[in-house]
CSV table of C-alpha atoms in Angstrom, one decimal:
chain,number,residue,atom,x,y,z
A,1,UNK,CA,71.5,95.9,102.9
A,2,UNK,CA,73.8,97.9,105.2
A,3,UNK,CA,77.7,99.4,103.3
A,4,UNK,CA,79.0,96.9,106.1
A,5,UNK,CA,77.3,93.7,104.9
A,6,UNK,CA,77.5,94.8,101.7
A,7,UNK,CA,81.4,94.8,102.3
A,8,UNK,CA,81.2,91.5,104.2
A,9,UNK,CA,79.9,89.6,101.8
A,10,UNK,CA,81.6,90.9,98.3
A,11,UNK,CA,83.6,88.5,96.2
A,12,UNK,CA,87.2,89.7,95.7
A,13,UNK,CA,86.4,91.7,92.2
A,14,UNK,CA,83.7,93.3,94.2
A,15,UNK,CA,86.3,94.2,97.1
A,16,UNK,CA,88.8,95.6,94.5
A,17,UNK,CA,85.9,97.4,92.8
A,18,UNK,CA,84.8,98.7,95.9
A,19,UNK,CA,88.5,100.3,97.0
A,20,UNK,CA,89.2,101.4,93.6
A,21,UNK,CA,85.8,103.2,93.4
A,22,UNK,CA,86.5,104.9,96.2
A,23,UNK,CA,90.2,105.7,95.3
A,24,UNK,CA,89.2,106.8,91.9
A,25,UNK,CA,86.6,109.4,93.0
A,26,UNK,CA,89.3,111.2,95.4
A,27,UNK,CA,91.8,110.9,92.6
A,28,UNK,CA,91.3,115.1,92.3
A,29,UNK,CA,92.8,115.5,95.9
A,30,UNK,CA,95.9,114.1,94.1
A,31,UNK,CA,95.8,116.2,91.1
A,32,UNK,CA,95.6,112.9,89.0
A,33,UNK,CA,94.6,112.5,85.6
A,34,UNK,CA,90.9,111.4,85.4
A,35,UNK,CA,91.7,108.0,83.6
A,36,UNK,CA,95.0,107.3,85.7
A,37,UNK,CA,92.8,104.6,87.3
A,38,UNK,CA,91.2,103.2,84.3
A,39,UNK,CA,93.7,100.3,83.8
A,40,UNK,CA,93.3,99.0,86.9
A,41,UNK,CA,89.5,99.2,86.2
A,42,UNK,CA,90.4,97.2,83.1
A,43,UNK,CA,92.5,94.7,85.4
A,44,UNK,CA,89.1,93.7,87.2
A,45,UNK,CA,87.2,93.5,83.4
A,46,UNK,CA,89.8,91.0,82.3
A,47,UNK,CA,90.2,88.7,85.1
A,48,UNK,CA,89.4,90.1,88.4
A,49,UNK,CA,92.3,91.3,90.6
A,50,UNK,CA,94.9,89.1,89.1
A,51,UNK,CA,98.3,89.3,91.3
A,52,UNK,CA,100.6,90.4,87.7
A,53,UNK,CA,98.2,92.4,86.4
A,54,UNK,CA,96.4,94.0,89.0
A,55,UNK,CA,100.3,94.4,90.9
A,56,UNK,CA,102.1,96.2,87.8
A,57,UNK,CA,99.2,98.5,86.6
A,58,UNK,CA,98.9,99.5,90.2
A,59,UNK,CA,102.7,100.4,90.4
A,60,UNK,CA,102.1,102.2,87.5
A,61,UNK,CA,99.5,104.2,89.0
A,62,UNK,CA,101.1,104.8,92.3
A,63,UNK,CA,104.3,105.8,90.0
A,64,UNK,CA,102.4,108.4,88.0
A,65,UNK,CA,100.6,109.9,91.3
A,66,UNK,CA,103.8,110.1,92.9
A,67,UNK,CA,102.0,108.8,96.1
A,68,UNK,CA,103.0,105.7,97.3
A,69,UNK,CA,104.5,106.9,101.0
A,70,UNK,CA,101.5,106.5,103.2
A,71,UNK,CA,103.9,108.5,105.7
A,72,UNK,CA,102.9,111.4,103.6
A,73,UNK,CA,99.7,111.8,105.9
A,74,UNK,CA,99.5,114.6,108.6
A,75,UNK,CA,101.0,113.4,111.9
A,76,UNK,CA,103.1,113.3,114.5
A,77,UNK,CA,107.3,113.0,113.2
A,78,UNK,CA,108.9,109.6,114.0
A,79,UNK,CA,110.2,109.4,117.2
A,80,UNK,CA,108.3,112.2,118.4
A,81,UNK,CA,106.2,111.3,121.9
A,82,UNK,CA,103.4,112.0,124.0
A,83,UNK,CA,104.0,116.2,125.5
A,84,UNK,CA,107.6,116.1,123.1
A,85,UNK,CA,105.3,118.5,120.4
A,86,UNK,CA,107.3,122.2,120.5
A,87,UNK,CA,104.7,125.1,120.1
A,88,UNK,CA,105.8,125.2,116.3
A,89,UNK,CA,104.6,122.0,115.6
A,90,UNK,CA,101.3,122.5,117.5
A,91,UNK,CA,101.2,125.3,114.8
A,92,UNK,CA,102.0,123.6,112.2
A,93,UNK,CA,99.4,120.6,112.9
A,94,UNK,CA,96.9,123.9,113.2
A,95,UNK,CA,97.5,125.0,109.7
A,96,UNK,CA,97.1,121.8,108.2
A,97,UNK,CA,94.1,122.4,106.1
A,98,UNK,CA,90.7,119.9,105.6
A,99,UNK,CA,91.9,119.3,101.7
A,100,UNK,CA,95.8,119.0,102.7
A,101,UNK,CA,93.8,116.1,105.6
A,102,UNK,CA,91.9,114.8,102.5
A,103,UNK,CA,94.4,114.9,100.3
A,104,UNK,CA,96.4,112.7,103.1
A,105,UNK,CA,93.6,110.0,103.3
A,106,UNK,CA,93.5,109.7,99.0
A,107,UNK,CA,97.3,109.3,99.2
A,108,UNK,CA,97.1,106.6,101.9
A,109,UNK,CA,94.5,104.5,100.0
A,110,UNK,CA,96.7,103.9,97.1
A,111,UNK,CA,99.5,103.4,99.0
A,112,UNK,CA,98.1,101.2,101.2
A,113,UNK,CA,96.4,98.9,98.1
A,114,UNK,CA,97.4,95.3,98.1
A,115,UNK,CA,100.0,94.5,95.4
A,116,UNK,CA,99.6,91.0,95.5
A,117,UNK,CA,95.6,90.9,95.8
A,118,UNK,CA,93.5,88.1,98.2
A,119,UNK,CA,90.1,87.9,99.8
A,120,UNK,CA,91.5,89.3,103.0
A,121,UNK,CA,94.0,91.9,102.2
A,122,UNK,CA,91.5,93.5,99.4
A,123,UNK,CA,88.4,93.6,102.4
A,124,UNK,CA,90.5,94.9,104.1
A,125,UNK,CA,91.4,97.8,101.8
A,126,UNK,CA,88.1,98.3,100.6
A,127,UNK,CA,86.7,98.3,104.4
A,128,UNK,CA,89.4,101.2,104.9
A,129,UNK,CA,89.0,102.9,101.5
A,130,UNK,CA,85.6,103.7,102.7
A,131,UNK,CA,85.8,105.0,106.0
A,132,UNK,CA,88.8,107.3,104.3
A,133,UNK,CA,86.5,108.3,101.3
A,134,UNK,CA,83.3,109.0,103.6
A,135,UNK,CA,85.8,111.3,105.7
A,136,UNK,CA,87.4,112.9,102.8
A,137,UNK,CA,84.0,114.3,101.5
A,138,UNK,CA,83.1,114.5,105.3
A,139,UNK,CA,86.2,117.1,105.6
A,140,UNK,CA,84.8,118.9,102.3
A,141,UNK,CA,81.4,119.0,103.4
A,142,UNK,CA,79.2,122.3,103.7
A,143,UNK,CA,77.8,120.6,106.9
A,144,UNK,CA,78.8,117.7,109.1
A,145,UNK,CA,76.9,114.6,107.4
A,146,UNK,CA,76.0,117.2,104.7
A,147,UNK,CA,75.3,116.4,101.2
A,148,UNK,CA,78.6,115.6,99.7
A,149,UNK,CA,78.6,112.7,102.8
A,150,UNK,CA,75.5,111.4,101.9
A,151,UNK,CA,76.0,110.9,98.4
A,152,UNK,CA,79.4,109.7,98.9
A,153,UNK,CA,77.7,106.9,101.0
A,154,UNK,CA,75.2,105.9,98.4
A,155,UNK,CA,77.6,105.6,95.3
A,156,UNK,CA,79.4,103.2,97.9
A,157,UNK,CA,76.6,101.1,98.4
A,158,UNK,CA,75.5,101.7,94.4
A,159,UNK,CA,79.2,100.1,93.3
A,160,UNK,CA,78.9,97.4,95.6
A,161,UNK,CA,75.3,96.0,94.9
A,162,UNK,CA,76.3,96.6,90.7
A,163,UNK,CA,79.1,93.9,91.5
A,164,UNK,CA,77.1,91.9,93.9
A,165,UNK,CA,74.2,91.4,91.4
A,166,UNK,CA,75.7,91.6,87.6
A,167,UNK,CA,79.3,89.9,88.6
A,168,UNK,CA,81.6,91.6,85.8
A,169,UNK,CA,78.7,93.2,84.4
A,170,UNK,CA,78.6,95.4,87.1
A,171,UNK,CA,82.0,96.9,86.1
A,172,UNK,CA,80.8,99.1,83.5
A,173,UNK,CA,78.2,101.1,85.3
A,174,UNK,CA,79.9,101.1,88.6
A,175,UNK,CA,83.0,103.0,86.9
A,176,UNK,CA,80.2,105.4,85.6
A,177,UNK,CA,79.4,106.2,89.2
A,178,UNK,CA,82.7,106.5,90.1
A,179,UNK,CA,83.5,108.7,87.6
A,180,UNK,CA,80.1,110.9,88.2
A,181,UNK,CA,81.7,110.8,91.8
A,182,UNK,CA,84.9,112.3,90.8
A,183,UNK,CA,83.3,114.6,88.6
A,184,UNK,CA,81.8,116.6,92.0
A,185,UNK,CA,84.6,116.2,93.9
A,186,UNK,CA,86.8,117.8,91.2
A,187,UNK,CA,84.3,120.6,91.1
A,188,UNK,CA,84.0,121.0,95.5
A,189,UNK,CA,88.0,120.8,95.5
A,190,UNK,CA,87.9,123.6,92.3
A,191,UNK,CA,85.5,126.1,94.0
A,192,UNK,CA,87.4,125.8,97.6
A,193,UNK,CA,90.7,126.6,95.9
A,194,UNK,CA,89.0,130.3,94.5
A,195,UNK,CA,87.6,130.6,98.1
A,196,UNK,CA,91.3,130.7,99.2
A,197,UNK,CA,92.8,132.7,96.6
């Protein structure tokens, strides 16, 4: 089955699972603590997305990542216009970097994460949360559609068929993905950094 389908049929702990996954794997962008996510994963083991539970330890999260302004993403300023860009701001869109652009997309996941968790704003999360996580690696990629793309796509599809067919049970090994997924992220995002320097 197709990430689409998969993603059009998931229950609403597979949804949350599915954003989440793809949140905590880019969690490195946002020079997050590995387990920063973990109670949220522990929100879904207890209950599913519950509204109080799921709402505060996602606060928390977005607290401690100090990323909940999804205006913190690359783009035009407010007010600004079609032709109204000065040639210093052309230049400054030009040195915008792939991992400041990725780092961008990981912020605007968790910002953009329901608080108050239904069917529909959590499919719509996770459908977002995995075109932003297939760009992010896309962005760090040797190659367009390289590796990093390609494996990014099938721990997507791994999470989501975990939850489709074990229901909670899928939890446990779909944070195992995720965190085998943040794992070579941390390590791309390491050996670009002592490229630059």
């Amino acid at each position: 089955m197709s990430l689409v389908d998969l993603i059009a049929q998931a229950d609403e702990r597979g949804l949350a699972a599915s954003g989440l996954a793809c949140l905590d794997r880019c969690v490195p962008l946002l020079g997050g603590d590995d387990e920063v996510l973990r109670p949220l994963w522990s929100s879904l083991a207890d209950g599913g997305a519950d509204g109080d539970a799921w709402g505060e330890r996602l606060a928390k999260a977005r607290a401690e990542l100090d990323s909940a302004d999804p205006s913190a993403a690359p783009g035009p300023a407010p007010g600004s216009g079609p032709g109204a860009e000065t040639e210093a701001e052309t230049e400054t869109e030009a040195s915008v970097s792939d991992e400041d652009r990725a780092a961008a997309l990981a912020r605007r996941m968790l910002a953009t994460a329901p608080d108050d968790p239904c069917a529909s704003a959590l499919r719509a999360w996770a459908d977002a949360c995995s075109a932003a996580a297939l760009q992010i690696h896309r962005l760090l990629d040797v190659a367009v559609d390289g590796p990093l793309v390609a494996a990014e796509l099938r721990r997507q599809v791994a999470v989501l068929e975990l939850l489709a067919g074990r229901g909670a049970g899928g939890l446990r090994p779909a944070l195992e993905v995720s965190t085998e997924g943040r794992r070579v992220l941390r390590a791309v995002v390491s050996r670009r950094a002592r490229g630059r320097s």
